[in-house]
Coordinates of C-alpha atoms and ligand atoms in Angstrom, one line a residue:
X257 CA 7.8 12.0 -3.8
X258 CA 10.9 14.0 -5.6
X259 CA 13.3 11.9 -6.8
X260 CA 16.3 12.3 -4.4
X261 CA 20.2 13.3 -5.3
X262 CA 23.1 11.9 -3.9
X263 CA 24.7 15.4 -3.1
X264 CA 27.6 13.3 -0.8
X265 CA 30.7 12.0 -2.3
X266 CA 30.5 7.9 -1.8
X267 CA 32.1 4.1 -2.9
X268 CA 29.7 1.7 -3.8
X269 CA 31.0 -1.6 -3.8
X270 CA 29.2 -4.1 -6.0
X271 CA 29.5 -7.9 -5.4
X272 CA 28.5 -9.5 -8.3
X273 CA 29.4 -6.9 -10.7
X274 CA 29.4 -9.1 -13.9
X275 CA 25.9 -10.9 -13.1
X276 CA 22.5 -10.9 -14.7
X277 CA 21.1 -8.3 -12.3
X278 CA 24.1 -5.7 -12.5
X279 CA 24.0 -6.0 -16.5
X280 CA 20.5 -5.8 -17.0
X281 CA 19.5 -3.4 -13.9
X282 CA 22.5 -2.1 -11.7
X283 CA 24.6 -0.6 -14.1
X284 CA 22.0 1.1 -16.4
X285 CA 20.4 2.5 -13.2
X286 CA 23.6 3.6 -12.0
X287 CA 24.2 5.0 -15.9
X288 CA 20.7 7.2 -15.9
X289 CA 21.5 8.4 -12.2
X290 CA 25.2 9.9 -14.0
X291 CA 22.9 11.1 -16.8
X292 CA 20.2 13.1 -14.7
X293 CA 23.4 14.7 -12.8
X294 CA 22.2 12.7 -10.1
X295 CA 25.6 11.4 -8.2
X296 CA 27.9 13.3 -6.3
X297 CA 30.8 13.7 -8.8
X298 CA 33.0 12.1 -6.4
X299 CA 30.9 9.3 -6.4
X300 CA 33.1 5.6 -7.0
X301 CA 32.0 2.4 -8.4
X302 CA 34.2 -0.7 -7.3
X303 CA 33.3 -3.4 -9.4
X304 CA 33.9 -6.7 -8.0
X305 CA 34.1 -10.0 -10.3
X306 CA 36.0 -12.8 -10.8
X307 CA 40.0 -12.6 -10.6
X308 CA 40.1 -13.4 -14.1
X309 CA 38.5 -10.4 -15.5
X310 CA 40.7 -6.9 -16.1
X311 CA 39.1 -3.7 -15.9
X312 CA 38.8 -3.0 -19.9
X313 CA 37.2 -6.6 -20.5
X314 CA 34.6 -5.1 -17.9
X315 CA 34.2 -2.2 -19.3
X316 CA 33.5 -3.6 -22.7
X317 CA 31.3 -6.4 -21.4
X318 CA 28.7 -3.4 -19.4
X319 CA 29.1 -1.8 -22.4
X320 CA 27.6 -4.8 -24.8
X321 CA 25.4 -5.5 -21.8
X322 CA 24.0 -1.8 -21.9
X323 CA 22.9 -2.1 -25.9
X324 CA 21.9 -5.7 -25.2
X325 CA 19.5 -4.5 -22.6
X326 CA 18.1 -1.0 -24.4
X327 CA 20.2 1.4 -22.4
X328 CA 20.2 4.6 -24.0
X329 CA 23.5 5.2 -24.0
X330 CA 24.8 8.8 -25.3
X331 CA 28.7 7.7 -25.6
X332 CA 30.0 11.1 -24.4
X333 CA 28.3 10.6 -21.0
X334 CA 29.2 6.6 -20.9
X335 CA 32.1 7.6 -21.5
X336 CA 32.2 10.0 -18.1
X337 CA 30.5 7.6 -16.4
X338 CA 32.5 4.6 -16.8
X339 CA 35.4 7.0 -15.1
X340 CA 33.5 6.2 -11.9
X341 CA 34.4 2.5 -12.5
X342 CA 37.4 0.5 -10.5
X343 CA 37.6 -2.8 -11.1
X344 CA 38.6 -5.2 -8.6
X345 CA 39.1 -9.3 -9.6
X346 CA 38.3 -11.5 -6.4
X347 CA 37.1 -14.7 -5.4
X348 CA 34.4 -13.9 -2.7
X349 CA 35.5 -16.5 -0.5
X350 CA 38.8 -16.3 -0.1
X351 CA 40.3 -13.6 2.5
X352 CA 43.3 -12.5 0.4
X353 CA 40.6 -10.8 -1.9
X354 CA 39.4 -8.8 0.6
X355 CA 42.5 -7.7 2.2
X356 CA 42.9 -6.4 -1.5
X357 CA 39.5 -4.7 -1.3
X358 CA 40.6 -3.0 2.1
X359 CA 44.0 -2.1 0.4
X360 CA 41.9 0.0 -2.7
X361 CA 39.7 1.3 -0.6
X362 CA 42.1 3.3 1.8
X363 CA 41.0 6.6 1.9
X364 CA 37.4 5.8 0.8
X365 CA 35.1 8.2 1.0
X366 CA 32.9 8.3 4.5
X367 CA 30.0 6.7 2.7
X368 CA 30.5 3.1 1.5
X369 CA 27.6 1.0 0.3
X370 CA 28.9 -2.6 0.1
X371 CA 26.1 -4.3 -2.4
X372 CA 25.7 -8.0 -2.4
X373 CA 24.2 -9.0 -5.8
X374 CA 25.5 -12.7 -5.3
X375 CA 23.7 -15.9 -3.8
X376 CA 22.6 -15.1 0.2
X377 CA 24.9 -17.7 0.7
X378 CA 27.8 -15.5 0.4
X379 CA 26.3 -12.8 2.7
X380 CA 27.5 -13.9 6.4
X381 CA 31.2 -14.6 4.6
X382 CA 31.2 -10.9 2.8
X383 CA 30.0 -9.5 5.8
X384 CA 32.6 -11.4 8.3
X385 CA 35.8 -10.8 5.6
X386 CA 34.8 -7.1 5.6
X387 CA 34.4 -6.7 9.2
X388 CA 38.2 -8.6 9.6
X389 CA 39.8 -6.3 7.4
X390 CA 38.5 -3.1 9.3
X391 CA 36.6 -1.5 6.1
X392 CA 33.0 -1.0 8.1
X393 CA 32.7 2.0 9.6
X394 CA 29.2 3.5 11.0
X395 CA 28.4 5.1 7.4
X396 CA 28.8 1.9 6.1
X397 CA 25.9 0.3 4.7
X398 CA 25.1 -3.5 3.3
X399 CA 22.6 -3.8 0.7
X400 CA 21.1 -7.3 0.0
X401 CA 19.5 -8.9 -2.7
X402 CA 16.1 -11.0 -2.4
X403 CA 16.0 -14.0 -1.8
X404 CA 17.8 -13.8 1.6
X405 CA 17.5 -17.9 2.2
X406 CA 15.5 -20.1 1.1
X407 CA 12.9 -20.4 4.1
X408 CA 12.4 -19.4 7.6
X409 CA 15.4 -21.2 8.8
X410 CA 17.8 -20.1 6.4
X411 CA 17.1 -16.8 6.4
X412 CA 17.5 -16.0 10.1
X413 CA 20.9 -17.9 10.1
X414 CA 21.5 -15.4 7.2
X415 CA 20.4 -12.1 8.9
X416 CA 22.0 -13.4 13.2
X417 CA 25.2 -13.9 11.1
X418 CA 25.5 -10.7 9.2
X419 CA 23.9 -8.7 12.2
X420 CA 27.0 -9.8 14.1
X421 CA 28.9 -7.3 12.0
X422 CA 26.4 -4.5 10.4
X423 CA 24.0 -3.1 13.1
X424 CA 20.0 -3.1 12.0
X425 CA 19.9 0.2 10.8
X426 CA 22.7 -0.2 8.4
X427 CA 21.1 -3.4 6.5
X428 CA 18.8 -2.7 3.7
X429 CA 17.1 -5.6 2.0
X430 CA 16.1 -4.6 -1.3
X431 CA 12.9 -5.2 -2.9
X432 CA 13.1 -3.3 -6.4
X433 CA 8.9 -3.8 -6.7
X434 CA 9.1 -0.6 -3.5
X435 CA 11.1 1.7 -6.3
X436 CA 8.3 1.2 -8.6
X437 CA 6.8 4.4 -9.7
X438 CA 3.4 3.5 -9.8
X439 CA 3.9 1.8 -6.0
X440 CA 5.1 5.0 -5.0
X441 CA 1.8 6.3 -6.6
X442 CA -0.1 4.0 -5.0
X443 CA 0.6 5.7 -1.2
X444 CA 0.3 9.2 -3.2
X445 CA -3.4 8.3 -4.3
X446 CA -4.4 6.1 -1.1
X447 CA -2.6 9.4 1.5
X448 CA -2.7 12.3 0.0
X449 CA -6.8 11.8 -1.4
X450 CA -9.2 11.8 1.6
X451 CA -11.7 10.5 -1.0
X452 CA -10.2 6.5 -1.1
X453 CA -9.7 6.4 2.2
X454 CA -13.2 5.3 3.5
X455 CA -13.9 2.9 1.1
X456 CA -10.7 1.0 1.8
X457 CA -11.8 -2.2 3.7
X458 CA -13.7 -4.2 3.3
X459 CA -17.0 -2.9 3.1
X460 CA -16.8 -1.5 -0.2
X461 CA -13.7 -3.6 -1.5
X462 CA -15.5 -7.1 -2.9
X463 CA -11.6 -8.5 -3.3
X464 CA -8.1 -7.9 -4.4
X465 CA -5.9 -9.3 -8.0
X466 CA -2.3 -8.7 -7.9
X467 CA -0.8 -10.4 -10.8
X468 CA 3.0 -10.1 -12.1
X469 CA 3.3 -11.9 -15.2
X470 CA 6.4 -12.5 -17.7
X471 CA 6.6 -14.0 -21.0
X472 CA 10.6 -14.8 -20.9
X473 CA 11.4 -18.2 -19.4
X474 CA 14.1 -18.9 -16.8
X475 CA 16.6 -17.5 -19.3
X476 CA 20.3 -18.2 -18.6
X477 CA 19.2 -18.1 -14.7
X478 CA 18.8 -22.0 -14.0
X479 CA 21.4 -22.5 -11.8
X480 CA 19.4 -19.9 -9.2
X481 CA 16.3 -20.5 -10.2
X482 CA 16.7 -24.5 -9.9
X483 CA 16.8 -24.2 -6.4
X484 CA 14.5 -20.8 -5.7
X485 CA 10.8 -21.2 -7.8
X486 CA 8.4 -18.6 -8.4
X487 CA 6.9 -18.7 -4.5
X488 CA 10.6 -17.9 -3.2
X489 CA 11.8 -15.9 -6.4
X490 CA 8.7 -13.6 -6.5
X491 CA 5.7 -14.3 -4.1
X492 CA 7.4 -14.1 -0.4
X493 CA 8.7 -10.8 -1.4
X494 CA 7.7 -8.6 -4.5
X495 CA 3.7 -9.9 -4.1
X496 CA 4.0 -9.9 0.0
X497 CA 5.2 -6.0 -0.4
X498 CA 2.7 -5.0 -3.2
X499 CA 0.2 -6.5 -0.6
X500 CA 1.3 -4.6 1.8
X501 CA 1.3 -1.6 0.7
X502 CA -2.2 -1.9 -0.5
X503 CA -3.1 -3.0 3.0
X504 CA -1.7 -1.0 5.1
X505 CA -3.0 1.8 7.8
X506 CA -2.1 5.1 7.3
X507 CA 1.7 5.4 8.5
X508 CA 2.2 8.4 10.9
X509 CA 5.2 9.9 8.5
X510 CA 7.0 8.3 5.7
X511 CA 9.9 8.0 8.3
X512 CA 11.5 4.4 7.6
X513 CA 9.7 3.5 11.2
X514 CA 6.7 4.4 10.6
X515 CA 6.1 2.9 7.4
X516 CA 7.7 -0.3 7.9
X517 CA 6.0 -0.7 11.8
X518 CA 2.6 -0.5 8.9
X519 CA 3.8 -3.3 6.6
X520 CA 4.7 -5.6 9.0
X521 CA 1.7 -5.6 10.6
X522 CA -0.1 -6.5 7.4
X523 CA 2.1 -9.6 7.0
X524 CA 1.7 -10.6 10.6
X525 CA -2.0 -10.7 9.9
X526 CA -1.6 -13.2 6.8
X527 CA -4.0 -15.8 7.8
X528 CA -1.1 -18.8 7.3
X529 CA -2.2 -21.5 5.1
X530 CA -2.1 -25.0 6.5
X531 CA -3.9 -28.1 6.3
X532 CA -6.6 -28.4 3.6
X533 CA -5.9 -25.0 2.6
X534 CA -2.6 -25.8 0.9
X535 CA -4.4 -27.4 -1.6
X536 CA -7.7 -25.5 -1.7
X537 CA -5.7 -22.0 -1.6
X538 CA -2.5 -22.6 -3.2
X539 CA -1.7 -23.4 -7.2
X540 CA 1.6 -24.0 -8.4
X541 CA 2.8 -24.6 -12.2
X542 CA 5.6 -25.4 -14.4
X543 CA 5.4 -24.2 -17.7
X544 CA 5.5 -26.6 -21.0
X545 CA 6.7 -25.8 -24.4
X546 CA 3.7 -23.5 -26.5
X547 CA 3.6 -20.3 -28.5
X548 CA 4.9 -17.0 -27.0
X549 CA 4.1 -13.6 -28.7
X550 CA 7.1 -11.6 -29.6
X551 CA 7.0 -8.3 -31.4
X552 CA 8.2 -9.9 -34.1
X553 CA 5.4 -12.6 -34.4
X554 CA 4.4 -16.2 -32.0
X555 CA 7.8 -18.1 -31.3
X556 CA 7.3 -21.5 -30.3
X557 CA 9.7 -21.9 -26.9
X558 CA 10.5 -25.0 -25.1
X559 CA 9.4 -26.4 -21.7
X560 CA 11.1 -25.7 -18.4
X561 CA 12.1 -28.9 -17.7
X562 CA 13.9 -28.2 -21.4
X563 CA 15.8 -25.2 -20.8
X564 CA 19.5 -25.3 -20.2
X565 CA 20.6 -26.3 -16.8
X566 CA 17.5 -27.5 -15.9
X567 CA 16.8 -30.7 -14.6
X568 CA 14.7 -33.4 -16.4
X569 CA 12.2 -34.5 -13.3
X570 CA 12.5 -30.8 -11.9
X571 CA 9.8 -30.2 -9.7
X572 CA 10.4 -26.4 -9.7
X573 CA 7.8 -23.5 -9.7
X574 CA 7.6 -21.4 -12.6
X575 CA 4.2 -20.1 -11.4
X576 CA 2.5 -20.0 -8.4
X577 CA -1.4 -18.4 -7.2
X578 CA -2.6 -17.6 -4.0
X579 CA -5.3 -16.4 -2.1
X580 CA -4.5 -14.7 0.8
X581 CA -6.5 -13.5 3.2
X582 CA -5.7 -11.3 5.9
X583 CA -6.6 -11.4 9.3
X584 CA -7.6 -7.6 10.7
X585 CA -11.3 -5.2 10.7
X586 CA -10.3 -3.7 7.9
X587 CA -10.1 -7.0 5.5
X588 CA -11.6 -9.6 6.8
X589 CA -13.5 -11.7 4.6
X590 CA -11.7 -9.5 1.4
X591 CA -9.6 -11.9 -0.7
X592 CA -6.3 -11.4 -2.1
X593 CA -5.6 -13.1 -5.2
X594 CA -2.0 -13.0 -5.6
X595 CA -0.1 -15.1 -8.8
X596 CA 2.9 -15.1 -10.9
X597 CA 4.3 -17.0 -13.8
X598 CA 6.9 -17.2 -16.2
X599 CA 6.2 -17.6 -19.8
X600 CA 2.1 -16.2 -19.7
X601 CA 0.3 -14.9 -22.1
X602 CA 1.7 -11.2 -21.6
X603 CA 4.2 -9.3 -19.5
X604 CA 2.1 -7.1 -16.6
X605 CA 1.9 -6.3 -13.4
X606 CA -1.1 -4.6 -11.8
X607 CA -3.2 -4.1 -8.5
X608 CA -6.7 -4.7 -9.4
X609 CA -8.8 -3.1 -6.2
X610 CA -12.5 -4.6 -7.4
X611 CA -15.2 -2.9 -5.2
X612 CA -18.2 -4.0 -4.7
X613 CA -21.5 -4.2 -6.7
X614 CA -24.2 -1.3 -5.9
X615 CA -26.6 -3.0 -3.5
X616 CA -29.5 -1.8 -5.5
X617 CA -29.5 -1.5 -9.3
X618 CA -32.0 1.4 -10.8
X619 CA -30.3 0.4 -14.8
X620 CA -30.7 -1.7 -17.4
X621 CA -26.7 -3.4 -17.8
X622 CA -25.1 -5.8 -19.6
X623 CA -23.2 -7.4 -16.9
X624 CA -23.4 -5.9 -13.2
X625 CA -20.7 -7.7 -11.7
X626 CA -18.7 -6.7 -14.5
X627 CA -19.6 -3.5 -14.3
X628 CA -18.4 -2.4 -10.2
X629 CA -16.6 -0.2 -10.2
X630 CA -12.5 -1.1 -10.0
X631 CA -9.4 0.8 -9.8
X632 CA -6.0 -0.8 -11.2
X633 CA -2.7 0.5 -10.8
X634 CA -0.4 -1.4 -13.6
X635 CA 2.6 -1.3 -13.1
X636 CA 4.4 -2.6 -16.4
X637 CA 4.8 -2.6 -19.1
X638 CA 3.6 0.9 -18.8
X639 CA 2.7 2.6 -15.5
X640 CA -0.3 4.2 -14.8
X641 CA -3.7 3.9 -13.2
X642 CA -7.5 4.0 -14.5
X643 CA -10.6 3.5 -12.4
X644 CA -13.4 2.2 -14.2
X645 CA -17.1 3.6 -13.5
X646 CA -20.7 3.9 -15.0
X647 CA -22.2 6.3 -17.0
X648 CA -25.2 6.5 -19.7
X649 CA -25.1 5.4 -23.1
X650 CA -26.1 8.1 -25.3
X651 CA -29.7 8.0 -26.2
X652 CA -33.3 7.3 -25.1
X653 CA -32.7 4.8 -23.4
X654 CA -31.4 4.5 -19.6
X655 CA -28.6 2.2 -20.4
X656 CA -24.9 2.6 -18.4
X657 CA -22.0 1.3 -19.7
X658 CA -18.2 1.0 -18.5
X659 CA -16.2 3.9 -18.9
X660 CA -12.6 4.1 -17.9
X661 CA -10.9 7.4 -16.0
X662 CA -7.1 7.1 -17.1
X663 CA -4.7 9.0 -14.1
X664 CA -1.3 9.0 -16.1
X665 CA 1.4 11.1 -15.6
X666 CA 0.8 12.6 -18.4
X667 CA 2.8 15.7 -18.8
X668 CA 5.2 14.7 -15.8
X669 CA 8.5 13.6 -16.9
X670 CA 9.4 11.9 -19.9
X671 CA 11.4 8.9 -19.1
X672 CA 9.9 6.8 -16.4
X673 CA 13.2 5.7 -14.0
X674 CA 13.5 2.5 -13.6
X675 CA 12.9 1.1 -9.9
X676 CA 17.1 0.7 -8.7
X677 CA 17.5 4.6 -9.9
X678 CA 15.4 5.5 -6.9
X679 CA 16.4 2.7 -4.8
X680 CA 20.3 3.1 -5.8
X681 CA 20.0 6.7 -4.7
X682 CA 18.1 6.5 -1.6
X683 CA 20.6 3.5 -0.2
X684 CA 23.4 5.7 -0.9
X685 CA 21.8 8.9 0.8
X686 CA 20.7 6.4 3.6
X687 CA 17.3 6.9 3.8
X688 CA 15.8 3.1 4.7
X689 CA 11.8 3.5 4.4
X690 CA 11.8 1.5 1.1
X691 CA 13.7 -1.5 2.3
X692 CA 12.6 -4.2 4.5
X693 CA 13.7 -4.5 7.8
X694 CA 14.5 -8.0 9.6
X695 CA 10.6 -8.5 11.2
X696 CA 9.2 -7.8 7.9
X697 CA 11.4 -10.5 5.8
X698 CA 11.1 -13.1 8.5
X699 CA 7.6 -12.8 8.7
X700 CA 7.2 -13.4 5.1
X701 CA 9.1 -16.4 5.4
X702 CA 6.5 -17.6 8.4
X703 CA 3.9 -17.4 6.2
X704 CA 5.3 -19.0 3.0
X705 CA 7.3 -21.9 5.0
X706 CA 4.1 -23.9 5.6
X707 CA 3.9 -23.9 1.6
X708 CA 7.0 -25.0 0.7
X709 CA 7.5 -27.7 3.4
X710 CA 4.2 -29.0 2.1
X711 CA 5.8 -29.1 -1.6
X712 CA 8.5 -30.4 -0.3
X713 CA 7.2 -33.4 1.7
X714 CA 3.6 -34.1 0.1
X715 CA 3.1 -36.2 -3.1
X716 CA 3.1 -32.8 -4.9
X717 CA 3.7 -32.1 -8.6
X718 CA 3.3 -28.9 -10.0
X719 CA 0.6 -28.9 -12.2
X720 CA 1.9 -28.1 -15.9
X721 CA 0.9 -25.6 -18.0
X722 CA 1.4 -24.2 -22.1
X723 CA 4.0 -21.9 -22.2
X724 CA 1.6 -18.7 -23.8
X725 CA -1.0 -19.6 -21.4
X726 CA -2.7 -17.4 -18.2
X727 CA -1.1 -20.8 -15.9
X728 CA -2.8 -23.7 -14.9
X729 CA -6.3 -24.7 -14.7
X730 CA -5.9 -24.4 -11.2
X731 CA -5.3 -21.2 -11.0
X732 CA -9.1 -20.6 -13.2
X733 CA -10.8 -22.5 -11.0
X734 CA -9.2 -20.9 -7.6
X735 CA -11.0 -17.7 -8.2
X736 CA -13.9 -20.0 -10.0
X737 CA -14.6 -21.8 -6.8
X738 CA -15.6 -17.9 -5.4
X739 CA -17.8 -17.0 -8.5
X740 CA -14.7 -14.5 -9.6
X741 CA -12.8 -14.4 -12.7
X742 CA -9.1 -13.2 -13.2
X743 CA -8.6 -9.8 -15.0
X744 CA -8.0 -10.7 -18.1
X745 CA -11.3 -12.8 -18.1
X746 CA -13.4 -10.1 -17.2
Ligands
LIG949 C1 13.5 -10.5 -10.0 C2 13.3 -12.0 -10.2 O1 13.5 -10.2 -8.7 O2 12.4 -9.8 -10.7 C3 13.2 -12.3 -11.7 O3 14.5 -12.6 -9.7 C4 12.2 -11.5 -12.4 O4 13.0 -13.7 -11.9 C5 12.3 -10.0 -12.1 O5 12.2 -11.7 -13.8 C6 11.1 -9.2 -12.6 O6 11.4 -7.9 -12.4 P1 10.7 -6.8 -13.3 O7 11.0 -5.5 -12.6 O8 11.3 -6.9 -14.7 O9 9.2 -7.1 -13.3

């Protein structure tokens, strides 16, 4: 897909202007977007934090932010780019900030993006303040940060609220896994090769690993991540959408529709996981104190429970491992192995599609199971995909061994953008198909709730685990119990 341009002029309002998320991810993106000549040159940032920040102390905290982080920054160009930048002090949930917002933003341009990268919480009050002081108008657009709640409940008191005041079409909940290159590359190799197509199902697919692992801890994040967990934080929505977009039939068009009508289908077929399945299908882990590899050598890092912020009996998920299975012709009976973890052995993220054995084998091989064939799409650290096949050793004997095809974009452009380049862009130029529309979330919810009410009322601990570590035991023996092995085991 080509990388879009936002060719009209546009405010983008960012809530939350001084958190983790605009530092490490909002700002940079917004930075390379300037860079690439990619935004309209009438295009405004309006910064929104605290009342007690000015708009130089911003600019100087983005700017230590942006070398903290490993933006490239070329000062000429930051120094064009922060010209964008307005700075207004606020506290969300008081009205006279906003009336102060509507003041500034007299004479805005037609296209306002108002993006909420605070708690969901805070959603139905931004949403209500901005409606009172007249500043949506049908261009208008809201876009809102995962987790939207914290289960089924709370998340459709979340969406009936702000729905009062944005209409469907102009709420885009973010997923920044969708504005993944190599997830984009994903529908490229499954729709635009006739070649994948008929083995995808589950016929020739023996089961499914999609595994986002990070070696940092919770970080500076407790006070979110206390009350979110890895199954809220990263399995209901960056896993769910991977899955789906493995899953899915062939959408008519990537029309927003079309492709979203596909993905929540695949969710709705989630076989839900109750009753002895929660504890047969389900493994959830906190991480303890253990050596993590850095580039500069091991560092030995504490437990969770250890962190600052964090509470001493926490019973919070730093890792979580499912198997999902999904109800429809296509996959039935296909597994899909879903986990993720803080503080594992390595920072990754890939698709592993494992096909089947050959029902009949004519060679002499090491390992046949290990030797199906498999095609993984890895997402980070780098992106790319390789499918792995047979072929002869070299000699007299009839011997195959594994031998790996590499598709990277070799030659393509240099500098990978990051996933909010593309999604920044597109919400701006209002083009929807890579946001999740209000079925698809609540859906997700539907089929995580049972989990976490299970957590949440049964005698459950999370089972610990070394920080350095693939997870817990549990999560071995999940895919043990089915004669499989994880990835990195095989
Ligand atoms: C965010 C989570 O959505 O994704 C973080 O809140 C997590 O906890 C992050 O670290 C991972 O994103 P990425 O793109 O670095 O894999």
């Amino acid at each position: 897909m080509r990388m879009p341009d936002v060719t009209e002029p546009f405010d983008l309002v960012l809530f939350g202007a001084s958190g983790d998320l605009a530092l490490r991810k909002l700002i940079p993106a917004l930075y390379y977007l300037h860079l690439d000549g990619r935004l309209h040159e009438e295009g405004r940032i309006w910064a929104v934090t605290r009342s007690t920040t000015n708009l130089e102390s911003y600019l100087e905290h983005i700017k230590q932010a942006a070398h903290q982080y490993g933006t490239e920054v070329e000062p000429k160009i930051w120094q064009s780019f922060i010209r964008r930048i307005r700075h207004i002090g606020m506290d969300l949930d008081k009205a006279s900030g906003y009336a102060k917002l509507a003041k500034k933003l007299q004479g805005a341009n037609q296209r306002c993006v108002f993006y909420c990268a605070v708690h969901s919480r805070l959603y139905p009050e931004i949403s209500e303040q901005l409606f009172a002081q007249n500043i949506i108008n049908e261009h208008s657009i809201i876009v809102l940060e995962k987790p939207i709640g914290s289960d089924y409940q709370s998340g459709q008191a979340i969406n009936r609220r702000v729905a009062e005041f944005f209409d469907e079409s102009q709420i885009y909940r973010i997923d920044h896994y969708l504005g993944k290159e190599t997830v984009q590359n994903l529908l490229a190799l499954r729709f635009a090769n006739s070649i994948f197509e008929h083995q995808w199902n589950q016929r020739y697919i023996d089961h499914v690993q999609i595994t986002i692992s990070e070696t940092v801890g919770v970080e500076q994040r407790a006070g979110f991540y206390e009350g979110t967990g890895a199954l809220r934080d990263m399995l209901q929505n960056h896993l769910l959408q991977l899955l789906c977009m493995t899953a899915m039939e062939p959408p008519s068009s990537m029309a927003p529709e079309s492709v979203r009508d596909e993905k929540v289908k695949v969710i709705k077929a989630l076989k839900p996981i109750v009753g002895d399945d929660l504890l047969d299908k389900v493994v959830r882990g906190q991480y303890e104190a253990g050596l993590i590899q850095t580039k500069d050598g091991n560092e030995m890092v504490p437990r969770y429970r250890d962190e600052p912020g964090v509470s001493q009996d926490s019973y919070t998920d730093t890792f979580v491992a499912v198997k999902a299975e999904i109800d429809n012709w296509r996959w039935a009976g296909v597994p899909f192995y879903l986990r993720t973890g803080k503080r594992l052995a390595e920072r990754s993220c890939e698709i592993v599609i494992q096909f089947k054995e050959v029902p009949h084998s004519l060679f002499e091989m090491q390992n046949k199971k290990t030797m199906a064939n498999k095609l993984v799409f890895r997402l980070q650290p780098d992106e790319g995909v390789r499918l792995q096949m047979c072929e002869k050793r070299i000699g007299n004997h009839m011997q195959v061994r594994p031998m790996t095809l590499s598709l990277n974009n070799a030659g393509q452009k240099k500098r990978v953008p990051d996933a909010y380049e593309r999604l920044l862009a597109d919400a701006i130029n209002g083009n929807a198909t890579l946001f999740l529309r209000e079925d698809e979330l609540m859906s997700a919810w539907q089929w995580a709730d049972p989990i976490l009410q299970f957590w949440q009322q049964a005698d459950q601990r999370p089972e610990p685990y070394n920080s350095g570590s693939w997870g817990p035991a549990a999560s071995t023996l999940l895919l043990a119990k089915d004669g499989r092995l994880w990835q990195e085991n095989n």
